[in-house]
């Protein structure tokens, strides 16, 4: 995948100017013109949440999550992972290699949560003076 190209360039389809004046429509049109390498966690969260160009946006999001499982857009810590996890089942069935990578991320999250719970339990047992 050529990350210097935009979704419009890769898909060979220009949506033109938005015909409806809503944030979702305007932002969808705008992000289709952004080179893939410039998409932020928030941009990916938005595009994936709208089920747009998943074959391109999900792999980039998974790359980002493999580097930082808590990669975040503008909503809350970990919102990118939450959005990716909500992608429809058919996508994962058609992309087993991406599904496997998401499962690995899930295992890492579970391990991190377990470790954090132990640390927090130990903190609770201490008396601070």
mmCIF file of C-alpha atoms in Angstrom:
data_model
loop_
_atom_site.group_PDB
_atom_site.id
_atom_site.type_symbol
_atom_site.label_atom_id
_atom_site.label_comp_id
_atom_site.label_asym_id
_atom_site.label_seq_id
_atom_site.Cartn_x
_atom_site.Cartn_y
_atom_site.Cartn_z
ATOM 1 C CA UNK A 1 0.000 0.000 0.000
ATOM 2 C CA UNK A 2 1.418 3.366 -1.021
ATOM 3 C CA UNK A 3 1.079 5.559 2.063
ATOM 4 C CA UNK A 4 1.891 8.715 0.105
ATOM 5 C CA UNK A 5 -1.436 8.406 -1.718
ATOM 6 C CA UNK A 6 -4.874 9.374 -0.454
ATOM 7 C CA UNK A 7 -7.924 7.129 -0.383
ATOM 8 C CA UNK A 8 -9.230 8.996 -3.428
ATOM 9 C CA UNK A 9 -6.020 8.235 -5.329
ATOM 10 C CA UNK A 10 -5.846 4.576 -4.279
ATOM 11 C CA UNK A 11 -9.503 3.884 -4.969
ATOM 12 C CA UNK A 12 -9.531 6.018 -8.122
ATOM 13 C CA UNK A 13 -12.738 7.703 -7.072
ATOM 14 C CA UNK A 14 -13.288 11.349 -6.228
ATOM 15 C CA UNK A 15 -16.375 12.161 -4.226
ATOM 16 C CA UNK A 16 -16.231 15.795 -5.312
ATOM 17 C CA UNK A 17 -17.570 18.461 -2.996
ATOM 18 C CA UNK A 18 -19.889 17.525 -0.119
ATOM 19 C CA UNK A 19 -23.526 17.844 -1.104
ATOM 20 C CA UNK A 20 -24.834 17.784 2.450
ATOM 21 C CA UNK A 21 -23.663 20.228 5.108
ATOM 22 C CA UNK A 22 -22.951 18.008 8.093
ATOM 23 C CA UNK A 23 -19.729 17.420 9.983
ATOM 24 C CA UNK A 24 -19.678 13.719 9.085
ATOM 25 C CA UNK A 25 -20.087 14.368 5.367
ATOM 26 C CA UNK A 26 -17.568 17.234 5.266
ATOM 27 C CA UNK A 27 -14.981 15.321 7.302
ATOM 28 C CA UNK A 28 -15.426 12.137 5.240
ATOM 29 C CA UNK A 29 -14.786 14.081 2.037
ATOM 30 C CA UNK A 30 -11.813 15.925 3.540
ATOM 31 C CA UNK A 31 -10.109 12.799 4.902
ATOM 32 C CA UNK A 32 -10.378 10.999 1.561
ATOM 33 C CA UNK A 33 -7.934 13.603 0.194
ATOM 34 C CA UNK A 34 -5.302 13.179 2.963
ATOM 35 C CA UNK A 35 -2.243 11.001 2.220
ATOM 36 C CA UNK A 36 -2.557 7.784 4.220
ATOM 37 C CA UNK A 37 0.711 8.383 6.106
ATOM 38 C CA UNK A 38 -0.732 11.651 7.453
ATOM 39 C CA UNK A 39 -3.872 10.108 8.947
ATOM 40 C CA UNK A 40 -3.938 10.502 12.714
ATOM 41 C CA UNK A 41 -5.476 8.176 15.284
ATOM 42 C CA UNK A 42 -8.498 10.498 15.325
ATOM 43 C CA UNK A 43 -8.769 10.432 11.527
ATOM 44 C CA UNK A 44 -8.619 6.629 11.523
ATOM 45 C CA UNK A 45 -11.116 6.382 14.384
ATOM 46 C CA UNK A 46 -13.506 8.565 12.410
ATOM 47 C CA UNK A 47 -13.084 6.758 9.062
ATOM 48 C CA UNK A 48 -13.330 3.282 10.587
ATOM 49 C CA UNK A 49 -16.296 4.345 12.696
ATOM 50 C CA UNK A 50 -18.021 5.358 9.454
ATOM 51 C CA UNK A 51 -16.965 2.033 7.835
ATOM 52 C CA UNK A 52 -15.069 3.924 5.150
ATOM 53 C CA UNK A 53 -12.342 2.222 3.113
ATOM 54 C CA UNK A 54 -11.761 -0.400 5.793
ATOM 55 C CA UNK A 55 -9.390 -2.394 3.584
ATOM 56 C CA UNK A 56 -6.970 0.566 3.832
ATOM 57 C CA UNK A 57 -7.818 2.214 7.145
ATOM 58 C CA UNK A 58 -7.914 -0.868 9.385
ATOM 59 C CA UNK A 59 -4.373 -2.066 8.508
ATOM 60 C CA UNK A 60 -2.999 1.408 9.248
ATOM 61 C CA UNK A 61 -4.904 1.494 12.542
ATOM 62 C CA UNK A 62 -3.606 -1.948 13.497
ATOM 63 C CA UNK A 63 -0.035 -0.811 12.754
ATOM 64 C CA UNK A 64 -0.629 2.152 15.047
ATOM 65 C CA UNK A 65 -2.147 -0.041 17.776
ATOM 66 C CA UNK A 66 0.761 -2.485 17.624
ATOM 67 C CA UNK A 67 3.021 0.441 18.537
ATOM 68 C CA UNK A 68 0.645 1.880 21.147
ATOM 69 C CA UNK A 69 -2.379 -0.119 22.281
ATOM 70 C CA UNK A 70 -3.852 3.009 23.835
ATOM 71 C CA UNK A 71 -3.552 5.145 20.682
ATOM 72 C CA UNK A 72 -6.306 7.678 20.944
ATOM 73 C CA UNK A 73 -8.339 10.041 18.889
ATOM 74 C CA UNK A 74 -10.301 12.880 20.447
ATOM 75 C CA UNK A 75 -12.801 10.883 22.480
ATOM 76 C CA UNK A 76 -10.984 8.870 25.161
ATOM 77 C CA UNK A 77 -7.818 6.870 25.771
ATOM 78 C CA UNK A 78 -7.988 3.723 23.672
ATOM 79 C CA UNK A 79 -10.824 4.916 21.436
ATOM 80 C CA UNK A 80 -9.021 3.734 18.299
ATOM 81 C CA UNK A 81 -8.851 0.159 19.606
ATOM 82 C CA UNK A 82 -12.491 0.343 20.637
ATOM 83 C CA UNK A 83 -13.507 1.483 17.154
ATOM 84 C CA UNK A 84 -11.418 -1.194 15.408
ATOM 85 C CA UNK A 85 -12.901 -3.851 17.679
ATOM 86 C CA UNK A 86 -16.394 -2.817 16.545
ATOM 87 C CA UNK A 87 -15.719 -3.445 12.837
ATOM 88 C CA UNK A 88 -18.243 -5.888 11.444
ATOM 89 C CA UNK A 89 -17.480 -9.611 11.632
ATOM 90 C CA UNK A 90 -17.571 -10.055 7.841
ATOM 91 C CA UNK A 91 -14.518 -7.817 7.483
ATOM 92 C CA UNK A 92 -12.500 -9.977 9.887
ATOM 93 C CA UNK A 93 -13.625 -13.180 8.168
ATOM 94 C CA UNK A 94 -12.419 -11.769 4.842
ATOM 95 C CA UNK A 95 -9.135 -10.564 6.369
ATOM 96 C CA UNK A 96 -7.872 -13.352 8.644
ATOM 97 C CA UNK A 97 -4.334 -11.963 8.823
ATOM 98 C CA UNK A 98 -5.645 -8.671 10.192
ATOM 99 C CA UNK A 99 -7.924 -10.588 12.559
ATOM 100 C CA UNK A 100 -4.902 -12.494 13.882
ATOM 101 C CA UNK A 101 -3.059 -9.241 14.492
ATOM 102 C CA UNK A 102 -6.079 -7.849 16.342
ATOM 103 C CA UNK A 103 -6.212 -10.989 18.493
ATOM 104 C CA UNK A 104 -2.533 -10.437 19.384
ATOM 105 C CA UNK A 105 -3.362 -6.864 20.399
ATOM 106 C CA UNK A 106 -6.247 -8.188 22.519
ATOM 107 C CA UNK A 107 -3.875 -10.592 24.284
ATOM 108 C CA UNK A 108 -1.458 -7.723 24.951
ATOM 109 C CA UNK A 109 -4.278 -5.585 26.368
ATOM 110 C CA UNK A 110 -5.420 -8.415 28.658
ATOM 111 C CA UNK A 111 -1.861 -8.931 29.898
ATOM 112 C CA UNK A 112 -1.417 -5.204 30.495
ATOM 113 C CA UNK A 113 -4.706 -4.985 32.402
ATOM 114 C CA UNK A 114 -3.710 -7.959 34.564
ATOM 115 C CA UNK A 115 -0.360 -6.357 35.373
ATOM 116 C CA UNK A 116 -1.967 -3.006 36.145
ATOM 117 C CA UNK A 117 -4.525 -4.647 38.432
ATOM 118 C CA UNK A 118 -1.682 -6.264 40.401
ATOM 119 C CA UNK A 119 0.171 -2.948 40.666
ATOM 120 C CA UNK A 120 -2.967 -1.144 41.783
ATOM 121 C CA UNK A 121 -3.752 -3.839 44.343
ATOM 122 C CA UNK A 122 -0.262 -3.435 45.792
ATOM 123 C CA UNK A 123 -0.690 0.319 45.916
ATOM 124 C CA UNK A 124 -3.926 -0.078 47.831
ATOM 125 C CA UNK A 125 -2.203 -2.245 50.432
ATOM 126 C CA UNK A 126 0.346 0.456 51.292
ATOM 127 C CA UNK A 127 -0.082 3.156 53.830
ATOM 128 C CA UNK A 128 1.113 6.524 52.657
ATOM 129 C CA UNK A 129 2.484 8.950 55.225
#
